PDB file of C-alpha atoms in Angstrom:
ATOM      1  CA  MET A  20       0.000   0.000   0.000  1.00 67.00           C
ATOM      2  CA  ILE A  21       2.785   2.407   0.896  1.00 67.00           C
ATOM      3  CA  ASP A  22       4.463   1.646  -2.421  1.00 67.00           C
ATOM      4  CA  LYS A  23       1.302   2.719  -4.243  1.00 74.00           C
ATOM      5  CA  LEU A  24       1.042   5.896  -2.155  1.00 72.00           C
ATOM      6  CA  GLU A  25       4.675   6.707  -2.881  1.00 71.00           C
ATOM      7  CA  ARG A  26       4.239   6.263  -6.617  1.00 75.00           C
ATOM      8  CA  LYS A  27       1.163   8.492  -6.597  1.00 79.00           C
ATOM      9  CA  TYR A  28       2.095  11.148  -4.024  1.00 72.00           C
ATOM     10  CA  GLY A  29       5.873  10.820  -3.752  1.00 74.00           C
ATOM     11  CA  ARG A  30       6.355  14.305  -5.191  1.00 79.00           C
ATOM     12  CA  PHE A  31       4.795  15.751  -2.020  1.00 78.00           C
ATOM     13  CA  ALA A  32       7.484  14.272   0.242  1.00 81.00           C
ATOM     14  CA  ILE A  33       9.142  16.759   2.589  1.00 85.00           C
ATOM     15  CA  LYS A  34      12.862  16.424   2.034  1.00 86.00           C
ATOM     16  CA  ASN A  35      15.082  16.878   5.085  1.00 86.00           C
ATOM     17  CA  LEU A  36      11.988  16.999   7.274  1.00 90.00           C
ATOM     18  CA  MET A  37      13.970  17.006  10.518  1.00 90.00           C
ATOM     19  CA  LYS A  38      15.474  20.378   9.607  1.00 90.00           C
ATOM     20  CA  TYR A  39      12.004  21.916   9.786  1.00 91.00           C
ATOM     21  CA  VAL A  40      11.074  19.906  12.865  1.00 90.00           C
ATOM     22  CA  SER A  41      14.214  21.217  14.583  1.00 90.00           C
ATOM     23  CA  MET A  42      13.076  24.756  13.728  1.00 91.00           C
ATOM     24  CA  LEU A  43       9.787  23.998  15.487  1.00 89.00           C
ATOM     25  CA  TYR A  44      11.733  22.810  18.528  1.00 88.00           C
ATOM     26  CA  VAL A  45      13.664  26.087  18.590  1.00 90.00           C
ATOM     27  CA  LEU A  46      10.414  28.034  18.249  1.00 90.00           C
ATOM     28  CA  GLY A  47       9.003  26.043  21.151  1.00 86.00           C
ATOM     29  CA  PHE A  48      12.002  27.013  23.292  1.00 88.00           C
ATOM     30  CA  ILE A  49      11.447  30.682  22.432  1.00 89.00           C
ATOM     31  CA  VAL A  50       7.789  30.361  23.453  1.00 86.00           C
ATOM     32  CA  ALA A  51       8.849  28.746  26.742  1.00 85.00           C
ATOM     33  CA  TYR A  52      11.403  31.522  27.354  1.00 85.00           C
ATOM     34  CA  ILE A  53       8.784  34.221  26.733  1.00 86.00           C
ATOM     35  CA  SER A  54       6.338  32.383  28.986  1.00 84.00           C
ATOM     36  CA  ILE A  55       8.819  32.421  31.855  1.00 81.00           C
ATOM     37  CA  ALA A  56       9.406  36.138  31.350  1.00 79.00           C
ATOM     38  CA  LYS A  57       5.669  36.948  31.168  1.00 79.00           C
ATOM     39  CA  GLY A  58       4.634  34.580  33.926  1.00 79.00           C
ATOM     40  CA  VAL A  59       1.977  33.067  31.637  1.00 80.00           C
ATOM     41  CA  ASP A  60       1.974  29.601  30.022  1.00 81.00           C
ATOM     42  CA  LEU A  61       1.595  30.777  26.433  1.00 85.00           C
ATOM     43  CA  TYR A  62       1.762  27.308  24.977  1.00 85.00           C
ATOM     44  CA  SER A  63      -1.033  25.786  27.082  1.00 82.00           C
ATOM     45  CA  THR A  64      -3.194  28.905  26.848  1.00 84.00           C
ATOM     46  CA  TYR A  65      -3.048  29.578  23.120  1.00 86.00           C
ATOM     47  CA  LEU A  66      -1.214  26.828  21.227  1.00 86.00           C
ATOM     48  CA  ALA A  67      -1.776  23.397  22.815  1.00 86.00           C
ATOM     49  CA  PHE A  68      -4.230  20.916  21.309  1.00 87.00           C
ATOM     50  CA  ASP A  69      -7.616  21.425  22.958  1.00 87.00           C
ATOM     51  CA  VAL A  70     -10.793  19.970  21.441  1.00 86.00           C
ATOM     52  CA  ASP A  71     -13.087  22.532  23.098  1.00 86.00           C
ATOM     53  CA  MET A  72     -11.046  25.473  21.858  1.00 88.00           C
ATOM     54  CA  ILE A  73     -10.835  23.970  18.355  1.00 89.00           C
ATOM     55  CA  LEU A  74     -14.614  23.575  18.262  1.00 87.00           C
ATOM     56  CA  ARG A  75     -14.846  27.267  19.193  1.00 88.00           C
ATOM     57  CA  GLY A  76     -12.792  28.245  16.161  1.00 88.00           C
ATOM     58  CA  GLN A  77      -9.152  28.028  17.316  1.00 89.00           C
ATOM     59  CA  VAL A  78      -8.288  25.560  14.559  1.00 90.00           C
ATOM     60  CA  TRP A  79      -4.610  26.540  14.551  1.00 91.00           C
ATOM     61  CA  ARG A  80      -4.153  24.351  17.625  1.00 89.00           C
ATOM     62  CA  ILE A  81      -4.274  21.275  15.357  1.00 88.00           C
ATOM     63  CA  VAL A  82      -0.834  22.324  14.074  1.00 88.00           C
ATOM     64  CA  THR A  83       0.653  24.573  16.748  1.00 87.00           C
ATOM     65  CA  PHE A  84       0.769  21.784  19.339  1.00 86.00           C
ATOM     66  CA  LEU A  85       3.913  20.647  17.455  1.00 86.00           C
ATOM     67  CA  ILE A  86       5.930  23.557  18.871  1.00 86.00           C
ATOM     68  CA  GLN A  87       5.666  22.247  22.400  1.00 83.00           C
ATOM     69  CA  PRO A  88       8.911  23.129  24.240  1.00 79.00           C
ATOM     70  CA  LEU A  89      11.214  20.122  24.557  1.00 77.00           C
ATOM     71  CA  ASP A  90      12.936  21.649  27.555  1.00 75.00           C
ATOM     72  CA  THR A  91      13.305  25.028  29.243  1.00 75.00           C
ATOM     73  CA  SER A  92      17.074  24.510  29.545  1.00 80.00           C
ATOM     74  CA  LEU A  93      19.012  25.622  26.473  1.00 82.00           C
ATOM     75  CA  PHE A  94      21.679  22.963  27.034  1.00 83.00           C
ATOM     76  CA  PHE A  95      19.291  20.007  27.240  1.00 82.00           C
ATOM     77  CA  MET A  96      17.153  21.427  24.435  1.00 84.00           C
ATOM     78  CA  LEU A  97      20.160  21.494  22.099  1.00 87.00           C
ATOM     79  CA  ILE A  98      21.051  17.912  23.054  1.00 86.00           C
ATOM     80  CA  ALA A  99      17.489  16.771  22.344  1.00 86.00           C
ATOM     81  CA  ILE A 100      17.428  18.551  18.972  1.00 88.00           C
ATOM     82  CA  TYR A 101      20.745  17.001  17.980  1.00 87.00           C
ATOM     83  CA  LEU A 102      19.595  13.509  19.011  1.00 86.00           C
ATOM     84  CA  TYR A 103      16.254  13.599  17.210  1.00 88.00           C
ATOM     85  CA  TYR A 104      17.743  15.287  14.146  1.00 90.00           C
ATOM     86  CA  MET A 105      20.333  12.503  13.914  1.00 88.00           C
ATOM     87  CA  ILE A 106      17.690   9.796  14.365  1.00 88.00           C
ATOM     88  CA  GLY A 107      15.207  11.329  11.936  1.00 88.00           C
ATOM     89  CA  SER A 108      17.833  11.990   9.261  1.00 88.00           C
ATOM     90  CA  ALA A 109      19.056   8.394   9.480  1.00 86.00           C
ATOM     91  CA  LEU A 110      15.494   7.102   9.075  1.00 85.00           C
ATOM     92  CA  GLU A 111      14.935   9.387   6.080  1.00 86.00           C
ATOM     93  CA  ARG A 112      18.122   8.133   4.416  1.00 83.00           C
ATOM     94  CA  THR A 113      17.008   4.549   5.016  1.00 80.00           C
ATOM     95  CA  TRP A 114      13.354   4.815   3.984  1.00 79.00           C
ATOM     96  CA  GLY A 115      13.396   7.773   1.641  1.00 81.00           C
ATOM     97  CA  SER A 116      11.794  11.186   2.151  1.00 84.00           C
ATOM     98  CA  PHE A 117       8.223  10.089   1.401  1.00 85.00           C
ATOM     99  CA  ARG A 118       8.148   7.158   3.805  1.00 84.00           C
ATOM    100  CA  PHE A 119       9.735   9.132   6.626  1.00 86.00           C
ATOM    101  CA  SER A 120       7.385  12.088   6.065  1.00 88.00           C
ATOM    102  CA  LEU A 121       4.438   9.685   6.172  1.00 86.00           C
ATOM    103  CA  PHE A 122       5.796   8.061   9.337  1.00 86.00           C
ATOM    104  CA  TYR A 123       6.234  11.366  11.189  1.00 88.00           C
ATOM    105  CA  ILE A 124       2.916  12.865  10.081  1.00 87.00           C
ATOM    106  CA  SER A 125       0.996   9.676  10.909  1.00 86.00           C
ATOM    107  CA  GLY A 126       2.630   9.731  14.350  1.00 85.00           C
ATOM    108  CA  ALA A 127       1.240  13.222  14.930  1.00 86.00           C
ATOM    109  CA  VAL A 128      -2.189  12.128  13.655  1.00 87.00           C
ATOM    110  CA  PHE A 129      -2.248   9.123  16.008  1.00 86.00           C
ATOM    111  CA  ASN A 130      -1.474  11.431  18.944  1.00 84.00           C
ATOM    112  CA  LEU A 131      -4.368  13.698  18.012  1.00 87.00           C
ATOM    113  CA  LEU A 132      -6.605  10.674  17.495  1.00 86.00           C
ATOM    114  CA  ALA A 133      -5.846   9.439  21.014  1.00 84.00           C
ATOM    115  CA  ALA A 134      -6.807  12.806  22.510  1.00 85.00           C
ATOM    116  CA  VAL A 135     -10.044  12.935  20.496  1.00 87.00           C
ATOM    117  CA  ILE A 136     -10.988   9.370  21.542  1.00 85.00           C
ATOM    118  CA  ILE A 137     -10.528  10.267  25.218  1.00 84.00           C
ATOM    119  CA  TYR A 138     -12.525  13.485  24.819  1.00 86.00           C
ATOM    120  CA  VAL A 139     -15.469  11.751  23.109  1.00 86.00           C
ATOM    121  CA  VAL A 140     -15.554   8.768  25.503  1.00 83.00           C
ATOM    122  CA  LEU A 141     -15.500  10.957  28.614  1.00 82.00           C
ATOM    123  CA  LEU A 142     -18.126  13.252  27.124  1.00 84.00           C
ATOM    124  CA  ILE A 143     -20.444  10.305  26.484  1.00 85.00           C
ATOM    125  CA  VAL A 144     -19.822   8.626  29.840  1.00 78.00           C
ATOM    126  CA  SER A 145     -20.435  11.842  31.771  1.00 78.00           C
ATOM    127  CA  GLY A 146     -23.583  12.650  29.821  1.00 78.00           C
ATOM    128  CA  GLY A 147     -22.047  15.780  28.324  1.00 74.00           C
ATOM    129  CA  ALA A 148     -20.861  17.199  31.632  1.00 75.00           C
ATOM    130  CA  LEU A 149     -17.121  16.494  31.328  1.00 74.00           C
ATOM    131  CA  HIS A 150     -15.124  18.318  28.658  1.00 77.00           C
ATOM    132  CA  PHE A 151     -11.550  17.067  29.065  1.00 75.00           C
ATOM    133  CA  THR A 152      -8.731  17.053  26.508  1.00 77.00           C
ATOM    134  CA  TYR A 153      -5.788  14.902  27.509  1.00 75.00           C
ATOM    135  CA  PRO A 154      -2.541  16.851  26.893  1.00 76.00           C
ATOM    136  CA  VAL A 155      -1.051  15.945  23.498  1.00 76.00           C
ATOM    137  CA  SER A 156       2.725  16.192  23.317  1.00 76.00           C
ATOM    138  CA  LEU A 157       5.654  15.309  21.108  1.00 78.00           C
ATOM    139  CA  GLU A 158       6.734  12.659  23.607  1.00 79.00           C
ATOM    140  CA  TYR A 159       5.117   9.713  21.858  1.00 80.00           C
ATOM    141  CA  ILE A 160       5.991  10.958  18.374  1.00 83.00           C
ATOM    142  CA  ASN A 161       9.635  11.006  19.419  1.00 85.00           C
ATOM    143  CA  LEU A 162       9.200   7.630  21.150  1.00 84.00           C
ATOM    144  CA  SER A 163       7.942   5.929  17.980  1.00 85.00           C
ATOM    145  CA  MET A 164      10.787   7.526  16.004  1.00 85.00           C
ATOM    146  CA  PHE A 165      13.322   6.373  18.605  1.00 85.00           C
ATOM    147  CA  LEU A 166      11.953   2.811  18.552  1.00 85.00           C
ATOM    148  CA  ALA A 167      12.029   2.722  14.743  1.00 84.00           C
ATOM    149  CA  PHE A 168      15.675   3.788  14.786  1.00 85.00           C
ATOM    150  CA  GLY A 169      16.432   1.213  17.488  1.00 82.00           C
ATOM    151  CA  THR A 170      14.848  -1.531  15.385  1.00 80.00           C
ATOM    152  CA  ILE A 171      16.840  -0.747  12.240  1.00 79.00           C
ATOM    153  CA  TYR A 172      20.146   0.277  13.813  1.00 78.00           C
ATOM    154  CA  SER A 173      19.967  -1.911  16.914  1.00 77.00           C
ATOM    155  CA  ASP A 174      23.753  -2.154  17.344  1.00 75.00           C
ATOM    156  CA  VAL A 175      24.516   1.560  16.983  1.00 76.00           C
ATOM    157  CA  GLN A 176      26.077   2.923  20.164  1.00 77.00           C
ATOM    158  CA  LEU A 177      25.358   6.220  21.891  1.00 75.00           C
ATOM    159  CA  LEU A 178      27.375   7.732  24.716  1.00 73.00           C
ATOM    160  CA  LEU A 179      25.176   7.843  27.802  1.00 71.00           C
ATOM    161  CA  PHE A 180      26.111  10.925  29.844  1.00 68.00           C
ATOM    162  CA  PHE A 181      28.747  11.520  27.108  1.00 68.00           C
ATOM    163  CA  VAL A 182      30.855   8.746  28.660  1.00 73.00           C
ATOM    164  CA  ILE A 183      29.159   5.336  28.775  1.00 78.00           C
ATOM    165  CA  PRO A 184      28.739   3.585  25.389  1.00 78.00           C
ATOM    166  CA  ILE A 185      25.421   1.770  25.153  1.00 80.00           C
ATOM    167  CA  LYS A 186      23.618   0.185  22.218  1.00 83.00           C
ATOM    168  CA  ILE A 187      20.510   1.934  20.968  1.00 81.00           C
ATOM    169  CA  LYS A 188      18.365  -1.183  21.405  1.00 82.00           C
ATOM    170  CA  TYR A 189      18.981  -1.156  25.172  1.00 83.00           C
ATOM    171  CA  LEU A 190      18.089   2.532  25.321  1.00 84.00           C
ATOM    172  CA  SER A 191      14.864   1.672  23.492  1.00 83.00           C
ATOM    173  CA  TYR A 192      13.990  -0.920  26.141  1.00 85.00           C
ATOM    174  CA  PHE A 193      14.754   1.632  28.850  1.00 86.00           C
ATOM    175  CA  TYR A 194      12.641   4.273  27.089  1.00 83.00           C
ATOM    176  CA  ILE A 195       9.640   1.927  26.973  1.00 84.00           C
ATOM    177  CA  ALA A 196      10.143   0.974  30.628  1.00 88.00           C
ATOM    178  CA  ILE A 197      10.022   4.648  31.619  1.00 87.00           C
ATOM    179  CA  GLU A 198       6.770   5.190  29.715  1.00 84.00           C
ATOM    180  CA  VAL A 199       5.172   2.128  31.318  1.00 87.00           C
ATOM    181  CA  TYR A 200       6.331   3.340  34.746  1.00 88.00           C
ATOM    182  CA  ASN A 201       4.750   6.749  34.105  1.00 86.00           C
ATOM    183  CA  VAL A 202       1.441   5.105  33.235  1.00 86.00           C
ATOM    184  CA  VAL A 203       1.515   2.922  36.365  1.00 89.00           C
ATOM    185  CA  TYR A 204       2.421   5.984  38.466  1.00 87.00           C
ATOM    186  CA  LEU A 205      -0.654   7.800  37.182  1.00 86.00           C
ATOM    187  CA  TYR A 206      -2.847   4.839  38.104  1.00 87.00           C
ATOM    188  CA  LEU A 207      -1.470   4.841  41.643  1.00 87.00           C
ATOM    189  CA  HIS A 208      -1.230   8.569  42.355  1.00 84.00           C
ATOM    190  CA  ALA A 209      -3.574  10.404  39.964  1.00 79.00           C
ATOM    191  CA  GLY A 210      -6.507   8.017  39.912  1.00 80.00           C
ATOM    192  CA  MET A 211      -8.076   5.518  37.557  1.00 83.00           C
ATOM    193  CA  LEU A 212      -9.256   8.180  35.106  1.00 79.00           C
ATOM    194  CA  MET A 213      -5.802   9.613  34.404  1.00 81.00           C
ATOM    195  CA  GLY A 214      -4.303   6.131  34.286  1.00 83.00           C
ATOM    196  CA  VAL A 215      -6.785   4.955  31.666  1.00 83.00           C
ATOM    197  CA  CYS A 216      -6.259   8.132  29.639  1.00 82.00           C
ATOM    198  CA  ALA A 217      -2.492   7.685  29.720  1.00 83.00           C
ATOM    199  CA  THR A 218      -2.868   4.039  28.644  1.00 85.00           C
ATOM    200  CA  ILE A 219      -5.069   4.979  25.683  1.00 83.00           C
ATOM    201  CA  VAL A 220      -2.615   7.668  24.564  1.00 81.00           C
ATOM    202  CA  LEU A 221       0.359   5.303  24.832  1.00 82.00           C
ATOM    203  CA  VAL A 222      -1.331   2.437  22.952  1.00 83.00           C
ATOM    204  CA  VAL A 223      -2.867   4.547  20.176  1.00 79.00           C
ATOM    205  CA  SER A 224       0.294   6.583  19.714  1.00 74.00           C
ATOM    206  CA  LEU A 225       2.461   3.472  19.445  1.00 80.00           C
ATOM    207  CA  LEU A 226       0.273   2.149  16.630  1.00 81.00           C
ATOM    208  CA  ASN A 227       2.572   4.129  14.368  1.00 78.00           C
ATOM    209  CA  TYR A 228       5.553   2.055  15.438  1.00 80.00           C
ATOM    210  CA  ILE A 229       3.558  -1.197  15.374  1.00 80.00           C
ATOM    211  CA  LEU A 230       2.508  -0.600  11.761  1.00 76.00           C
ATOM    212  CA  PHE A 231       6.114   0.239  10.941  1.00 71.00           C
ATOM    213  CA  TYR A 232       7.340  -2.968  12.580  1.00 68.00           C
ATOM    214  CA  ILE A 233       4.871  -5.079  10.602  1.00 67.00           C
ATOM    215  CA  GLY A 234       6.058  -3.402   7.411  1.00 57.00           C
ATOM    216  CA  VAL A 235       9.694  -4.055   8.267  1.00 52.00           C
ATOM    217  CA  ARG A 236       8.976  -7.718   8.994  1.00 53.00           C
ATOM    218  CA  ARG A 237       7.416  -8.091   5.577  1.00 50.00           C
ATOM    219  CA  ARG A 238      10.249  -6.309   3.790  1.00 50.00           C
ATOM    220  CA  SER A 239      13.205  -7.398   5.893  1.00 45.00           C
ATOM    221  CA  GLY A 240      14.177 -10.422   3.819  1.00 47.00           C
ATOM    222  CA  ASN A 241      12.916 -13.074   6.249  1.00 44.00           C
ATOM    223  CA  SER A 242      10.764 -14.823   3.631  1.00 41.00           C
ATOM    224  CA  PHE A 243      11.495 -18.412   2.640  1.00 39.00           C
ATOM    225  CA  ALA A 244      12.748 -17.346  -0.797  1.00 45.00           C
ATOM    226  CA  ASN A 245      15.239 -14.906   0.697  1.00 49.00           C
ATOM    227  CA  ARG A 246      16.448 -17.386   3.272  1.00 45.00           C
ATOM    228  CA  LYS A 247      16.987 -19.911   0.466  1.00 48.00           C
ATOM    229  CA  ARG A 248      18.995 -17.368  -1.550  1.00 54.00           C
ATOM    230  CA  ARG A 249      21.148 -16.541   1.476  1.00 53.00           C
ATOM    231  CA  ASN A 250      21.735 -20.206   2.236  1.00 52.00           C
ATOM    232  CA  ASP A 251      22.630 -20.915  -1.404  1.00 54.00           C
ATOM    233  CA  PHE A 252      25.096 -18.061  -1.425  1.00 55.00           C
ATOM    234  CA  SER A 253      26.678 -19.190   1.853  1.00 55.00           C
ATOM    235  CA  ARG A 254      27.031 -22.695   0.447  1.00 54.00           C
ATOM    236  CA  ARG A 255      28.708 -21.417  -2.731  1.00 51.00           C
ATOM    237  CA  TYR A 256      30.991 -19.197  -0.671  1.00 51.00           C
ATOM    238  CA  ASN A 257      32.023 -22.045   1.620  1.00 53.00           C
ATOM    239  CA  GLU A 258      32.757 -24.214  -1.409  1.00 49.00           C
ATOM    240  CA  GLY A 259      35.208 -21.583  -2.582  1.00 45.00           C
ATOM    241  CA  VAL A 260      33.143 -20.351  -5.513  1.00 41.00           C
ATOM    242  CA  ASN A 261      34.068 -16.775  -6.333  1.00 44.00           C
ATOM    243  CA  ALA A 262      30.928 -14.811  -7.192  1.00 43.00           C
ATOM    244  CA  GLY A 263      33.005 -12.397  -9.309  1.00 41.00           C
ATOM    245  CA  TYR A 264      31.975  -9.033  -7.936  1.00 44.00           C
ATOM    246  CA  ARG A 265      32.277  -9.937  -4.263  1.00 45.00           C
ATOM    247  CA  THR A 266      35.956  -9.063  -3.924  1.00 48.00           C
ATOM    248  CA  GLY A 267      37.728  -6.373  -1.977  1.00 50.00           C
ATOM    249  CA  VAL A 268      41.184  -5.167  -1.107  1.00 51.00           C
ATOM    250  CA  ASN A 269      42.632  -5.357   2.356  1.00 54.00           C
ATOM    251  CA  THR A 270      46.099  -5.066   3.866  1.00 55.00           C
ATOM    252  CA  ASP A 271      47.877  -7.677   5.940  1.00 55.00           C
ATOM    253  CA  GLU A 272      49.992  -7.094   9.050  1.00 57.00           C
ATOM    254  CA  ASN A 273      53.003  -6.232   6.866  1.00 62.00           C
ATOM    255  CA  GLY A 274      51.112  -3.508   5.044  1.00 59.00           C
ATOM    256  CA  LYS A 275      50.902  -5.438   1.766  1.00 58.00           C
ATOM    257  CA  ALA A 276      47.667  -5.260  -0.247  1.00 54.00           C
ATOM    258  CA  ARG A 277      45.835  -8.516  -0.783  1.00 55.00           C
ATOM    259  CA  VAL A 278      42.597  -9.433  -2.527  1.00 56.00           C
ATOM    260  CA  VAL A 279      39.945 -10.975  -0.309  1.00 60.00           C
ATOM    261  CA  ILE A 280      36.480 -12.394  -0.932  1.00 65.00           C
ATOM    262  CA  THR A 281      33.743 -10.549   0.953  1.00 71.00           C
ATOM    263  CA  ARG A 282      30.470 -12.030   2.089  1.00 75.00           C
ATOM    264  CA  HIS A 283      28.345  -8.935   1.413  1.00 81.00           C
ATOM    265  CA  LYS A 284      28.239  -6.106  -1.097  1.00 83.00           C
ATOM    266  CA  CYS A 285      25.595  -3.431  -1.665  1.00 85.00           C
ATOM    267  CA  ALA A 286      24.351  -3.501  -5.255  1.00 84.00           C
ATOM    268  CA  VAL A 287      23.880   0.317  -5.190  1.00 85.00           C
ATOM    269  CA  CYS A 288      26.853   1.892  -3.414  1.00 84.00           C
ATOM    270  CA  GLY A 289      29.247  -1.073  -3.625  1.00 80.00           C
ATOM    271  CA  ARG A 290      30.170  -0.996   0.069  1.00 82.00           C
ATOM    272  CA  THR A 291      31.088  -4.249   1.809  1.00 83.00           C
ATOM    273  CA  GLU A 292      31.632  -5.330   5.406  1.00 78.00           C
ATOM    274  CA  LEU A 293      35.273  -4.298   4.907  1.00 75.00           C
ATOM    275  CA  ASP A 294      34.210  -0.651   4.662  1.00 76.00           C
ATOM    276  CA  ASP A 295      32.376  -0.546   7.986  1.00 76.00           C
ATOM    277  CA  ASP A 296      31.942  -3.216  10.652  1.00 72.00           C
ATOM    278  CA  GLU A 297      28.563  -1.697  11.611  1.00 75.00           C
ATOM    279  CA  LEU A 298      27.047  -2.093   8.130  1.00 80.00           C
ATOM    280  CA  GLU A 299      24.107  -4.484   7.828  1.00 83.00           C
ATOM    281  CA  PHE A 300      23.033  -6.117   4.550  1.00 85.00           C
ATOM    282  CA  ARG A 301      19.769  -7.666   3.392  1.00 85.00           C
ATOM    283  CA  PHE A 302      18.523  -9.363   0.234  1.00 85.00           C
ATOM    284  CA  CYS A 303      15.556  -7.750  -1.543  1.00 83.00           C
ATOM    285  CA  SER A 304      12.607 -10.078  -2.041  1.00 78.00           C
ATOM    286  CA  LYS A 305      11.245  -8.007  -4.937  1.00 79.00           C
ATOM    287  CA  CYS A 306      14.376  -8.050  -7.095  1.00 82.00           C
ATOM    288  CA  ASP A 307      14.887 -10.830  -9.643  1.00 78.00           C
ATOM    289  CA  GLY A 308      18.183 -12.434  -8.656  1.00 74.00           C
ATOM    290  CA  ASN A 309      20.506 -12.391  -5.656  1.00 77.00           C
ATOM    291  CA  TYR A 310      20.736  -8.650  -5.112  1.00 83.00           C
ATOM    292  CA  GLU A 311      21.920  -7.522  -1.713  1.00 87.00           C
ATOM    293  CA  TYR A 312      21.727  -4.006  -0.270  1.00 86.00           C
ATOM    294  CA  CYS A 313      23.015  -2.119   2.746  1.00 86.00           C
ATOM    295  CA  MET A 314      20.377  -0.675   5.086  1.00 82.00           C
ATOM    296  CA  ASN A 315      20.789   2.792   3.531  1.00 79.00           C
ATOM    297  CA  HIS A 316      19.570   1.484   0.165  1.00 82.00           C
ATOM    298  CA  LEU A 317      17.364  -1.481   1.071  1.00 81.00           C
ATOM    299  CA  TYR A 318      14.159   0.559   0.926  1.00 75.00           C
ATOM    300  CA  THR A 319      15.195   3.219  -1.579  1.00 78.00           C
ATOM    301  CA  HIS A 320      16.685   1.271  -4.508  1.00 79.00           C
ATOM    302  CA  THR A 321      14.978   0.583  -7.828  1.00 78.00           C
ATOM    303  CA  HIS A 322      13.899  -3.050  -8.000  1.00 80.00           C
ATOM    304  CA  VAL A 323      15.633  -5.180 -10.624  1.00 79.00           C
ATOM    305  CA  VAL A 324      13.049  -6.870 -12.836  1.00 73.00           C
ATOM    306  CA  ARG A 325      14.076  -9.098 -15.742  1.00 65.00           C
ATOM    307  CA  GLU A 326      12.300  -8.624 -19.047  1.00 53.00           C
ATOM    308  CA  TYR A 327      11.880 -12.371 -19.358  1.00 43.00           C
ATOM    309  CA  LYS A 328      12.610 -15.471 -17.305  1.00 42.00           C
ATOM    310  CA  GLU A 329      13.950 -18.778 -18.496  1.00 41.00           C
ATOM    311  CA  GLN A 330      11.292 -21.432 -18.882  1.00 37.00           C
TER     312      GLN A 330
END
């Protein structure tokens, strides 16, 4: 389905989306700074998503909730912008501009959907007496983006506290644990109502990541045909059959160049595991033949389709 959407609406993709998102983060910090100076919460009063206010004509709140301040500290705000810009840019390079734009926008839509569901349910249950909009934030949009990055680049390391190297997949587990703890805390200290609301927001918001994960499973090369191709290639490699293009140049301990056979090579950029130990490679199930790609080109390459097949 996404392939069809990309072919039809790919021209509307927002290239380098995280550059504009980072600008929104900076704008949010400015709003927070002005709020502190004025002694008024400008964001919550005029810009946050609020169903009642939207129904009264303040439709700009559907968009302006995106400039929620990440932090009131300039130092931590800059760190957050750098982190999410790095993550978002990596996802865009991997998926392409259209898919990443769709992922980010759908994440925002799911957040709004969660708030609307809570508003409508509480309005019905209370017989029209309770008008409550659960606060919509960028927290779960960034969470789904972080989890997507952790799924694709699970072995990438970040420096925790600028000192401790830790793989992104473990940070993802920790991130989820914190969110679950926050939900449980609301159940225990803010009452059943807030706990249920927080649960709905978390589940609905994470649908974006769940749909992404299903898509990755289908396109990740885990099908029987791809496993057979990988096994066939491994067998040919172990038998000493040179595939021709899978060669590289390396140097021995004496500094002399020697030709070596590599196990992987991207059919687009030509990089192998000799170029970077962190590179991951996958076969494409939609290409005719044993074509392998690095993660930067797995979702963005043009599929190889033969004009005819041997009978």
